[in-house]
Tab-separated table of N, CA and C in Angstrom:
chain	number	residue	atom	x	y	z
A	8	MET	N	83.743	84.587	258.531
A	8	MET	CA	84.215	86.142	258.374
A	8	MET	C	83.988	86.701	259.860
A	9	MET	N	83.075	86.621	260.683
A	9	MET	CA	82.794	87.362	261.585
A	9	MET	C	83.920	86.671	262.943
A	10	ARG	N	84.602	85.615	262.634
A	10	ARG	CA	85.720	85.196	263.922
A	10	ARG	C	86.183	86.453	264.208
A	11	GLY	N	86.360	86.654	265.352
A	11	GLY	CA	86.994	87.549	265.838
A	11	GLY	C	86.469	89.090	266.251
A	12	LEU	N	85.268	88.638	265.835
A	12	LEU	CA	84.752	90.268	266.082
A	12	LEU	C	83.573	90.098	267.357
A	13	SER	N	83.762	89.013	268.360
A	13	SER	CA	83.071	89.065	269.586
A	13	SER	C	83.451	90.280	270.563
A	14	LYS	N	84.516	90.902	270.157
A	14	LYS	CA	84.677	91.912	270.945
A	14	LYS	C	83.627	93.358	270.451
A	15	PHE	N	83.400	92.985	269.454
A	15	PHE	CA	81.912	93.989	269.296
A	15	PHE	C	80.824	93.432	269.461
A	16	LEU	N	80.205	92.530	270.151
A	16	LEU	CA	79.188	92.044	270.459
A	16	LEU	C	78.217	93.080	271.055
A	17	PRO	N	78.715	94.398	271.774
A	17	PRO	CA	77.450	95.224	271.659
A	17	PRO	C	76.813	95.595	270.670
A	18	ALA	N	77.943	95.942	269.852
A	18	ALA	CA	78.001	96.652	268.316
A	18	ALA	C	76.642	95.514	267.622
A	19	ALA	N	77.130	94.778	267.781
A	19	ALA	CA	76.128	93.495	267.069
A	19	ALA	C	74.848	93.614	267.430
A	20	PHE	N	74.751	93.470	268.751
A	20	PHE	CA	73.208	93.519	269.476
A	20	PHE	C	72.745	94.947	269.239
A	21	LEU	N	73.361	96.203	269.051
A	21	LEU	CA	72.522	97.400	268.486
A	21	LEU	C	72.390	97.234	266.925
A	22	ALA	N	73.015	96.544	266.323
A	22	ALA	CA	72.823	96.611	264.550
A	22	ALA	C	71.359	95.618	264.726
A	23	MET	N	71.214	94.690	265.348
A	23	MET	CA	70.314	93.645	265.769
A	23	MET	C	68.997	94.659	265.763
A	24	ALA	N	69.180	95.471	267.378
A	24	ALA	CA	68.271	96.224	267.497
A	24	ALA	C	67.782	96.825	266.494
A	25	LEU	N	68.666	97.917	265.483
A	25	LEU	CA	68.318	98.770	264.521
A	25	LEU	C	67.627	98.158	263.418
A	26	ALA	N	67.930	96.197	263.327
A	26	ALA	CA	67.325	95.986	262.285
A	26	ALA	C	66.006	95.429	262.612
A	27	LEU	N	65.459	95.429	263.488
A	27	LEU	CA	64.154	95.446	264.019
A	27	LEU	C	62.882	95.830	263.080
A	28	PRO	N	63.156	96.978	262.674
A	28	PRO	CA	62.088	97.350	261.920
A	28	PRO	C	62.284	96.773	260.676
A	29	ALA	N	62.990	96.283	260.207
A	29	ALA	CA	63.139	95.640	258.717
A	29	ALA	C	62.807	94.267	258.832
A	30	VAL	N	62.765	93.584	260.290
A	30	VAL	CA	61.756	92.277	260.629
A	30	VAL	C	60.197	92.747	260.365
A	31	ALA	N	60.024	93.803	260.921
A	31	ALA	CA	58.511	94.159	260.993
A	31	ALA	C	57.986	94.596	259.703
A	32	GLN	N	59.260	95.045	258.485
A	32	GLN	CA	59.018	95.518	257.288
A	32	GLN	C	58.604	94.084	256.664
A	33	ALA	N	59.557	93.222	256.804
A	33	ALA	CA	59.400	92.075	256.070
A	33	ALA	C	57.954	90.891	256.338
A	34	GLN	N	57.617	91.159	257.910
A	34	GLN	CA	56.119	90.535	258.151
A	34	GLN	C	55.107	91.234	257.276
A	35	GLN	N	55.289	92.723	257.571
A	35	GLN	CA	54.138	93.124	256.388
A	35	GLN	C	54.114	92.893	255.243
A	36	VAL	N	55.119	92.452	254.511
A	36	VAL	CA	55.148	92.452	253.028
A	36	VAL	C	54.834	91.153	252.447
A	37	GLY	N	55.144	89.883	253.725
A	37	GLY	CA	54.909	88.828	253.991
A	37	GLY	C	55.881	87.903	254.274
A	38	GLN	N	55.656	86.818	254.578
A	38	GLN	CA	56.679	85.869	255.360
A	38	GLN	C	57.254	84.994	254.022
A	39	PRO	N	58.892	85.332	254.052
A	39	PRO	CA	59.757	84.507	253.235
A	39	PRO	C	59.286	83.166	253.299
A	40	SER	N	59.730	82.493	251.603
A	40	SER	CA	59.322	81.081	252.153
A	40	SER	C	60.277	80.089	252.885
A	41	PRO	N	59.878	78.986	253.261
A	41	PRO	CA	60.910	78.318	253.979
A	41	PRO	C	62.489	78.132	253.131
A	42	ALA	N	62.173	77.810	251.807
A	42	ALA	CA	63.367	77.796	250.946
A	42	ALA	C	64.293	79.063	251.212
A	43	ALA	N	63.908	79.707	251.291
A	43	ALA	CA	64.339	81.334	251.011
A	43	ALA	C	65.155	81.041	252.474
A	44	VAL	N	64.704	81.216	253.506
A	44	VAL	CA	65.034	81.150	254.743
A	44	VAL	C	65.964	80.025	254.748
A	45	ALA	N	65.756	78.816	254.396
A	45	ALA	CA	67.159	78.091	254.497
A	45	ALA	C	67.980	78.350	253.856
A	46	SER	N	68.062	79.160	252.671
A	46	SER	CA	69.537	79.667	251.999
A	46	SER	C	69.948	80.856	252.592
A	47	ALA	N	69.112	81.385	252.973
A	47	ALA	CA	69.591	82.791	253.950
A	47	ALA	C	70.439	82.088	255.371
A	48	LYS	N	70.105	80.799	255.819
A	48	LYS	CA	70.626	80.461	257.088
A	48	LYS	C	72.114	79.792	256.617
A	49	GLU	N	72.056	79.054	254.966
A	49	GLU	CA	73.189	78.558	254.790
A	49	GLU	C	74.305	79.738	254.598
A	50	LEU	N	73.527	80.507	253.814
A	50	LEU	CA	74.579	82.014	253.549
A	50	LEU	C	75.323	82.356	254.609
A	51	LEU	N	74.561	82.846	256.104
A	51	LEU	CA	75.019	83.140	257.248
A	51	LEU	C	75.918	81.845	257.669
A	52	THR	N	75.507	80.858	257.270
A	52	THR	CA	76.769	79.781	258.017
A	52	THR	C	77.822	80.148	257.353
A	53	LEU	N	77.615	80.149	255.783
A	53	LEU	CA	79.245	80.162	255.414
A	53	LEU	C	79.800	81.174	255.581
A	54	LYS	N	79.193	82.574	255.823
A	54	LYS	CA	79.828	83.758	256.446
A	54	LYS	C	79.844	83.729	258.014
A	55	ASN	N	79.968	82.618	258.818
A	55	ASN	CA	80.450	82.776	260.038
A	55	ASN	C	79.612	83.737	260.989
A	56	ALA	N	78.395	83.791	260.361
A	56	ALA	CA	77.556	84.913	260.947
A	56	ALA	C	77.028	84.557	262.521
A	57	SER	N	77.437	83.690	263.114
A	57	SER	CA	76.935	82.768	264.037
A	57	SER	C	78.237	83.341	265.269
A	58	GLY	N	79.369	83.507	264.786
A	58	GLY	CA	80.290	84.402	265.729
A	58	GLY	C	80.017	85.812	266.308
A	59	MET	N	79.417	86.167	265.486
A	59	MET	CA	78.762	87.593	265.878
A	59	MET	C	78.157	87.536	267.349
A	60	PHE	N	77.170	86.462	267.357
A	60	PHE	CA	76.326	85.991	268.441
A	60	PHE	C	76.623	84.965	269.409
A	61	ALA	N	77.881	84.010	269.065
A	61	ALA	CA	77.713	82.685	269.585
A	61	ALA	C	77.789	83.090	271.128
A	62	ASN	N	78.197	83.895	271.873
A	62	ASN	CA	78.566	84.423	273.301
A	62	ASN	C	77.334	85.289	273.935
A	63	ALA	N	76.473	85.460	272.926
A	63	ALA	CA	74.976	86.202	273.580
A	63	ALA	C	74.189	86.244	274.795
A	64	VAL	N	74.280	84.903	274.938
A	64	VAL	CA	73.499	84.525	276.223
A	64	VAL	C	74.635	84.594	277.430
A	65	PRO	N	75.591	83.977	277.631
A	65	PRO	CA	76.295	84.078	278.731
A	65	PRO	C	77.112	85.745	278.795
A	66	SER	N	77.373	86.692	277.761
A	66	SER	CA	77.312	88.036	277.752
A	66	SER	C	76.132	88.399	278.533
A	67	ILE	N	75.061	88.155	278.272
A	67	ILE	CA	73.736	89.061	278.444
A	67	ILE	C	73.487	88.745	279.935
A	68	VAL	N	73.605	87.277	280.545
A	68	VAL	CA	73.546	86.692	281.616
A	68	VAL	C	74.645	87.466	282.687
A	69	GLU	N	75.779	87.819	282.112
A	69	GLU	CA	77.249	88.323	283.130
A	69	GLU	C	76.773	89.802	283.419
A	70	ARG	N	76.148	90.352	282.421
A	70	ARG	CA	75.903	91.765	282.852
A	70	ARG	C	74.782	92.160	283.544
A	71	THR	N	73.725	90.999	283.210
A	71	THR	CA	72.418	91.309	284.171
A	71	THR	C	72.909	90.824	285.640
A	72	LYS	N	73.791	89.803	285.539
A	72	LYS	CA	74.425	89.524	287.126
A	72	LYS	C	74.970	90.921	287.765
A	73	ASN	N	75.748	91.227	286.906
A	73	ASN	CA	76.733	92.458	287.199
A	73	ASN	C	75.717	93.779	287.823
A	74	THR	N	74.680	93.724	287.021
A	74	THR	CA	73.723	95.020	287.449
A	74	THR	C	73.151	94.840	288.590
A	75	LEU	N	72.501	93.493	288.987
A	75	LEU	CA	72.040	93.398	289.817
A	75	LEU	C	72.805	93.050	291.261
A	76	LEU	N	74.365	93.028	291.063
A	76	LEU	CA	75.573	93.178	292.020
A	76	LEU	C	75.721	94.458	292.672
A	77	GLN	N	75.304	95.237	291.486
A	77	GLN	CA	75.457	96.880	292.362
A	77	GLN	C	74.544	97.322	292.876
A	78	SER	N	73.580	96.752	292.722
A	78	SER	CA	72.384	97.296	293.965
A	78	SER	C	72.421	96.336	295.129
A	79	ASN	N	73.121	94.837	294.954
A	79	ASN	CA	72.708	93.962	295.818
A	79	ASN	C	74.126	93.256	295.887
A	80	LEU	N	75.176	93.733	296.707
A	80	LEU	CA	76.648	93.515	297.067
A	80	LEU	C	76.571	91.979	298.478
A	81	ASN	N	75.422	92.286	299.052
A	81	ASN	CA	75.294	91.030	300.196
A	81	ASN	C	74.926	89.490	299.456
A	82	TYR	N	74.318	89.993	298.207
A	82	TYR	CA	74.227	88.647	297.521
A	82	TYR	C	74.907	88.118	296.378
A	83	GLN	N	76.330	88.494	296.537
A	83	GLN	CA	77.123	88.289	295.548
A	83	GLN	C	77.155	86.544	295.329
A	84	LYS	N	77.847	86.042	296.385
A	84	LYS	CA	77.651	84.437	296.436
A	84	LYS	C	76.574	83.706	295.667
A	85	ASP	N	75.310	84.114	296.010
A	85	ASP	CA	73.970	83.591	295.718
A	85	ASP	C	74.172	84.240	293.819
A	86	LEU	N	74.355	85.519	293.480
A	86	LEU	CA	73.893	85.625	292.315
A	86	LEU	C	75.239	85.234	291.191
A	87	ASN	N	76.515	84.951	291.875
A	87	ASN	CA	77.351	84.153	290.987
A	87	ASN	C	76.744	82.758	290.558
A	88	GLU	N	76.371	82.005	291.746
A	88	GLU	CA	75.855	80.793	291.647
A	88	GLU	C	74.359	80.885	290.710
A	89	VAL	N	73.195	81.560	290.828
A	89	VAL	CA	72.489	81.973	289.994
A	89	VAL	C	72.532	82.290	288.755
A	90	ALA	N	74.010	82.838	288.090
A	90	ALA	CA	73.947	83.268	286.790
A	90	ALA	C	74.477	81.612	286.418
A	91	LEU	N	75.216	80.950	286.941
A	91	LEU	CA	75.684	79.365	286.046
A	91	LEU	C	74.301	78.963	285.848
A	92	VAL	N	73.207	78.850	286.837
A	92	VAL	CA	71.985	77.972	286.926
A	92	VAL	C	71.257	79.114	285.819
A	93	VAL	N	71.034	80.233	285.578
A	93	VAL	CA	70.697	80.659	284.493
A	93	VAL	C	71.041	80.472	282.868
A	94	ALA	N	72.343	80.652	282.863
A	94	ALA	CA	73.228	80.545	281.807
A	94	ALA	C	72.900	78.965	281.084
A	95	LYS	N	73.014	78.197	282.172
A	95	LYS	CA	72.665	76.837	281.754
A	95	LYS	C	71.479	76.687	281.212
A	96	SER	N	70.548	77.137	281.768
A	96	SER	CA	69.160	76.882	281.555
A	96	SER	C	68.529	77.516	280.050
A	97	LEU	N	69.463	78.954	279.651
A	97	LEU	CA	69.184	79.417	278.724
A	97	LEU	C	70.181	79.200	277.518
A	98	ALA	N	70.677	78.172	277.894
A	98	ALA	CA	71.936	77.693	276.757
A	98	ALA	C	71.242	77.658	275.439
A	99	GLY	N	71.856	78.136	274.393
A	99	GLY	CA	71.133	77.875	273.250
A	99	GLY	C	70.532	78.821	272.349
A	100	ARG	N	69.800	79.397	273.323
A	100	ARG	CA	68.830	80.498	272.990
A	100	ARG	C	69.502	81.337	272.044
A	101	GLU	N	70.565	81.680	271.808
A	101	GLU	CA	71.192	82.813	270.754
A	101	GLU	C	71.070	82.208	269.472
A	102	LYS	N	70.412	80.653	269.074
A	102	LYS	CA	70.086	80.266	267.856
A	102	LYS	C	68.893	81.190	267.472
A	103	GLU	N	67.830	81.445	268.312
A	103	GLU	CA	67.193	82.624	268.054
A	103	GLU	C	67.196	83.937	267.176
A	104	ILE	N	68.748	84.309	267.661
A	104	ILE	CA	69.221	85.244	266.845
A	104	ILE	C	69.518	84.726	265.417
A	105	GLY	N	70.067	83.701	265.397
A	105	GLY	CA	70.416	83.046	263.772
A	105	GLY	C	69.259	83.115	262.789
A	106	ASP	N	68.335	82.752	263.421
A	106	ASP	CA	66.798	82.472	263.000
A	106	ASP	C	66.265	83.580	262.583
A	107	GLY	N	66.384	84.624	263.343
A	107	GLY	CA	65.927	86.238	262.925
A	107	GLY	C	66.500	86.535	261.807
A	108	MET	N	68.080	86.751	261.831
A	108	MET	CA	68.867	87.158	261.224
A	108	MET	C	68.527	86.592	259.712
A	109	ALA	N	68.337	85.176	259.463
A	109	ALA	CA	67.839	84.363	258.149
A	109	ALA	C	66.646	84.792	257.868
A	110	LYS	N	65.692	85.274	258.591
A	110	LYS	CA	64.356	85.831	258.112
A	110	LYS	C	64.369	87.318	257.646
A	111	ILE	N	65.567	87.822	258.044
A	111	ILE	CA	65.656	89.514	257.598
A	111	ILE	C	66.628	89.156	256.154
A	112	TYR	N	67.552	88.279	256.064
A	112	TYR	CA	68.168	87.967	254.822
A	112	TYR	C	66.831	87.804	253.721
A	113	ALA	N	66.230	86.765	254.366
A	113	ALA	CA	65.258	86.137	253.523
A	113	ALA	C	64.302	87.385	252.779
A	114	GLY	N	64.087	88.230	253.786
A	114	GLY	CA	63.084	89.501	253.562
A	114	GLY	C	63.759	90.477	252.400
A	115	HIS	N	65.078	90.605	252.453
A	115	HIS	CA	65.551	91.439	251.595
A	115	HIS	C	66.210	90.738	250.618
A	116	PHE	N	66.555	89.795	250.066
A	116	PHE	CA	66.879	88.772	248.802
A	116	PHE	C	65.639	87.743	248.555
A	117	THR	N	65.771	87.584	247.443
A	117	THR	CA	64.984	86.514	246.617
A	117	THR	C	65.612	85.340	246.929
A	118	GLU	N	64.907	84.400	247.182
A	118	GLU	CA	65.354	82.960	247.101
A	118	GLU	C	66.643	82.674	246.132
A	119	GLN	N	66.439	83.015	244.860
A	119	GLN	CA	67.351	82.720	243.941
A	119	GLN	C	68.785	83.679	244.258
A	120	GLU	N	68.397	84.873	244.622
A	120	GLU	CA	69.702	85.862	245.170
A	120	GLU	C	69.968	85.130	246.067
A	121	LEU	N	69.807	84.740	247.341
A	121	LEU	CA	70.276	83.923	248.049
A	121	LEU	C	71.070	82.674	247.633
A	122	LYS	N	70.580	81.962	246.693
A	122	LYS	CA	71.380	80.694	246.290
A	122	LYS	C	72.409	81.259	245.663
A	123	ASP	N	72.093	82.290	244.769
A	123	ASP	CA	73.217	82.786	243.900
A	123	ASP	C	74.372	83.053	244.959
A	124	LEU	N	74.216	83.959	246.219
A	124	LEU	CA	75.091	84.308	247.056
A	124	LEU	C	75.863	83.116	247.930
A	125	VAL	N	74.961	82.207	248.015
A	125	VAL	CA	75.703	80.655	248.522
A	125	VAL	C	76.601	80.209	247.754
A	126	THR	N	76.329	80.155	246.490
A	126	THR	CA	77.670	79.771	245.259
A	126	THR	C	78.357	80.466	245.219
A	127	PHE	N	78.384	81.409	245.559
A	127	PHE	CA	79.614	82.535	245.397
A	127	PHE	C	80.133	82.407	246.250
A	128	TYR	N	80.000	82.662	247.656
A	128	TYR	CA	80.844	82.452	248.864
A	128	TYR	C	80.967	80.874	248.953
A	129	LYS	N	80.655	79.653	248.204
A	129	LYS	CA	81.613	78.829	248.322
A	129	LYS	C	82.410	78.500	247.132
A	130	SER	N	82.597	79.460	246.075
A	130	SER	CA	83.616	79.642	245.266
A	130	SER	C	84.911	80.464	245.690
A	131	PRO	N	85.807	79.852	245.273
A	131	PRO	CA	87.056	80.377	245.594
A	131	PRO	C	87.384	81.972	245.836
A	132	LEU	N	86.459	82.728	245.016
A	132	LEU	CA	86.889	84.375	245.386
A	132	LEU	C	85.950	84.630	246.709
A	133	GLY	N	84.719	83.893	246.730
A	133	GLY	CA	83.811	83.673	247.678
A	133	GLY	C	84.896	83.326	249.089
A	134	LYS	N	85.419	82.286	249.153
A	134	LYS	CA	86.365	81.908	250.614
A	134	LYS	C	87.052	82.752	250.660
A	135	LYS	N	87.672	83.553	249.465
A	135	LYS	CA	88.803	84.247	249.954
A	135	LYS	C	88.142	85.645	250.560
A	136	LEU	N	87.246	86.017	250.385
A	136	LEU	CA	86.184	87.059	251.089
A	136	LEU	C	85.771	86.811	252.260
A	137	ILE	N	85.553	85.423	252.358
A	137	ILE	CA	85.048	85.301	253.843
A	137	ILE	C	86.602	85.435	254.644
A	138	ALA	N	87.709	84.952	254.503
A	138	ALA	CA	88.843	85.030	255.176
A	138	ALA	C	89.395	86.132	255.362
A	139	GLN	N	89.266	87.140	254.022
A	139	GLN	CA	89.999	88.260	253.866
A	139	GLN	C	89.184	89.708	254.326
A	140	GLU	N	87.889	89.526	254.392
A	140	GLU	CA	87.241	90.580	254.643
A	140	GLU	C	86.978	91.258	255.966
A	141	PRO	N	87.268	90.472	257.014
A	141	PRO	CA	87.297	90.526	258.637
A	141	PRO	C	88.844	91.642	258.694
A	142	LYS	N	89.647	91.343	257.899
A	142	LYS	CA	91.226	91.747	258.100
A	142	LYS	C	91.274	93.273	257.111
A	143	ALA	N	90.237	93.285	256.263
A	143	ALA	CA	90.373	94.421	255.307
A	143	ALA	C	89.264	95.812	256.142
A	144	ILE	N	88.094	94.819	256.863
A	144	ILE	CA	87.287	95.837	257.823
A	144	ILE	C	88.053	96.362	258.935
A	145	GLU	N	88.866	95.492	259.587
A	145	GLU	CA	89.581	96.182	260.804
A	145	GLU	C	90.976	97.116	260.037
A	146	ALA	N	91.077	96.944	259.220
A	146	ALA	CA	92.464	97.883	258.595
A	146	ALA	C	91.508	99.209	258.211
A	147	SER	N	90.253	99.021	257.610
A	147	SER	CA	89.783	100.102	256.987
A	147	SER	C	88.950	100.971	258.396
A	148	MET	N	88.824	100.305	259.690
A	148	MET	CA	88.525	100.951	260.575
A	148	MET	C	89.501	101.766	261.205
A	149	GLY	N	90.701	101.306	261.455
A	149	GLY	CA	92.011	101.915	261.576
A	149	GLY	C	92.272	102.836	260.879
A	150	TYR	N	91.939	102.648	259.543
A	150	TYR	CA	92.443	104.310	258.899
A	150	TYR	C	91.236	105.166	258.837
A	151	MET	N	89.831	104.708	258.992
A	151	MET	CA	89.002	105.578	259.343
A	151	MET	C	89.452	106.634	260.659
A	152	ASN	N	89.665	105.897	261.961
A	152	ASN	CA	89.918	106.504	263.033
A	152	ASN	C	90.860	107.362	262.792
A	153	GLN	N	92.040	107.029	262.134
A	153	GLN	CA	93.677	107.825	261.860
A	153	GLN	C	93.062	109.126	261.015
A	154	TRP	N	92.017	109.112	260.085
A	154	TRP	CA	92.132	110.048	259.247
A	154	TRP	C	91.014	110.725	260.040
A	155	ALA	N	90.108	110.521	260.786
A	155	ALA	CA	89.106	111.292	261.793
A	155	ALA	C	90.247	112.147	262.496
A	156	GLN	N	90.830	111.554	263.196
A	156	GLN	CA	91.865	112.557	264.218
A	156	GLN	C	92.440	113.460	263.603
A	157	GLN	N	92.790	113.027	262.489
A	157	GLN	CA	93.845	114.172	261.697
A	157	GLN	C	92.907	115.028	261.030
A	158	PHE	N	91.997	114.813	260.848
A	158	PHE	CA	90.724	115.719	260.492
A	158	PHE	C	90.021	116.518	261.515
A	159	ALA	N	90.050	115.933	262.520
A	159	ALA	CA	89.708	116.790	263.639
A	159	ALA	C	90.536	118.070	263.856
A	160	SER	N	91.841	117.722	263.790
A	160	SER	CA	93.111	118.833	263.935
A	160	SER	C	92.733	120.051	263.057
A	161	VAL	N	92.378	119.446	261.690
A	161	VAL	CA	92.226	120.306	260.567
A	161	VAL	C	91.079	121.531	261.021
A	162	VAL	N	90.128	120.661	261.288
A	162	VAL	CA	88.852	121.505	261.713
A	162	VAL	C	88.859	122.243	262.952
A	163	ASN	N	89.608	122.011	263.927
A	163	ASN	CA	90.271	122.784	265.112
A	163	ASN	C	90.797	123.708	264.780
A	164	GLY	N	91.753	123.476	263.630
A	164	GLY	CA	92.581	124.791	263.078
A	164	GLY	C	91.573	125.865	262.658
A	165	GLU	N	90.791	125.220	261.761
A	165	GLU	CA	89.580	126.152	260.848
A	165	GLU	C	88.850	127.273	261.926
A	166	PHE	N	88.276	126.366	262.795
A	166	PHE	CA	87.866	127.032	263.977
A	166	PHE	C	88.493	128.109	264.653
A	167	ARG	N	89.654	127.585	265.018
A	167	ARG	CA	90.594	128.901	265.443
A	167	ARG	C	90.796	129.766	264.821
A	168	ALA	N	91.185	129.769	263.426
A	168	ALA	CA	91.371	130.650	262.612
A	168	ALA	C	90.028	131.598	262.439
A	169	GLU	N	88.746	131.104	262.212
A	169	GLU	CA	87.588	132.038	261.959
A	169	GLU	C	87.586	132.932	263.371
A	170	MET	N	87.731	132.269	264.324
A	170	MET	CA	87.316	132.620	265.695
A	170	MET	C	88.342	133.875	265.732
A	171	ARG	N	89.677	134.021	265.329
A	171	ARG	CA	90.585	135.085	265.440
A	171	ARG	C	90.237	136.090	264.533
A	172	LYS	N	89.857	135.844	263.584
A	172	LYS	CA	89.417	136.910	262.657
A	172	LYS	C	87.913	137.563	263.257
A	173	ARG	N	87.309	137.153	264.367
A	173	ARG	CA	86.448	137.677	264.948
A	173	ARG	C	87.173	138.526	266.310
A	174	GLY	N	88.423	138.282	266.026
A	174	GLY	CA	89.079	139.036	267.310
A	174	GLY	C	88.889	137.979	268.437
A	175	LYS	N	88.288	136.677	268.459
A	175	LYS	CA	88.284	136.079	269.722
A	175	LYS	C	89.475	134.987	269.451
A	176	GLU	N	90.172	134.570	270.417
A	176	GLU	CA	91.319	133.589	271.087
A	176	GLU	C	90.614	132.545	271.654
A	177	ILE	N	90.592	131.169	270.742
A	177	ILE	CA	90.080	130.446	271.622
A	177	ILE	C	91.221	129.246	271.806
C-alpha cells in the first residue's frame, strides 16, 4: 500500500512525531500483549508500511551531512566519507519505526481486531485495497489541490466584492 510514497518521507516522519502522544497514551493504559503486537506487525507487513520508512536511515544521514556541510565546507570530503560509515553502522535501525508503529496499532486495536484486519487484508478485497488505495489517495490529493485552487479564486472574489462594498479596491 505504501510503495511509491517514499517521496513523502518527511511527511511520514511528521506523522510519526504526531503519533508519539499515542505511544505515551498506550503506555499509560498498559502495554499491548505480545500477540497483539505480532498481529499488528503482520498487518503492517501486509499493508507494506515499511515503504514509508525504508529509507529513513540513509535519508537522515544525508540530511545531517548536508546540514553539517553548510557550516563546514572545508570538510566536504571527510563528511562524505563519514556519512558512508555512519549509514553503514546505523543500517537497520529503521526497524525501530516498524516496531513502534506495531505498538501504536496494538494500543489502538484489540488483538482480535488486529487478527480480523489481517484476515481482511489477506482476502481478495483486502488485496485489492492494498493495490488500489495508493492510486485512490494520489488521485484524491490531486482533486483536493485542484478544488482548493479553484475555491481560493472564489474566496478571493468574495473578499474583493466585500471590500468594494466598503469603497476599497484591492
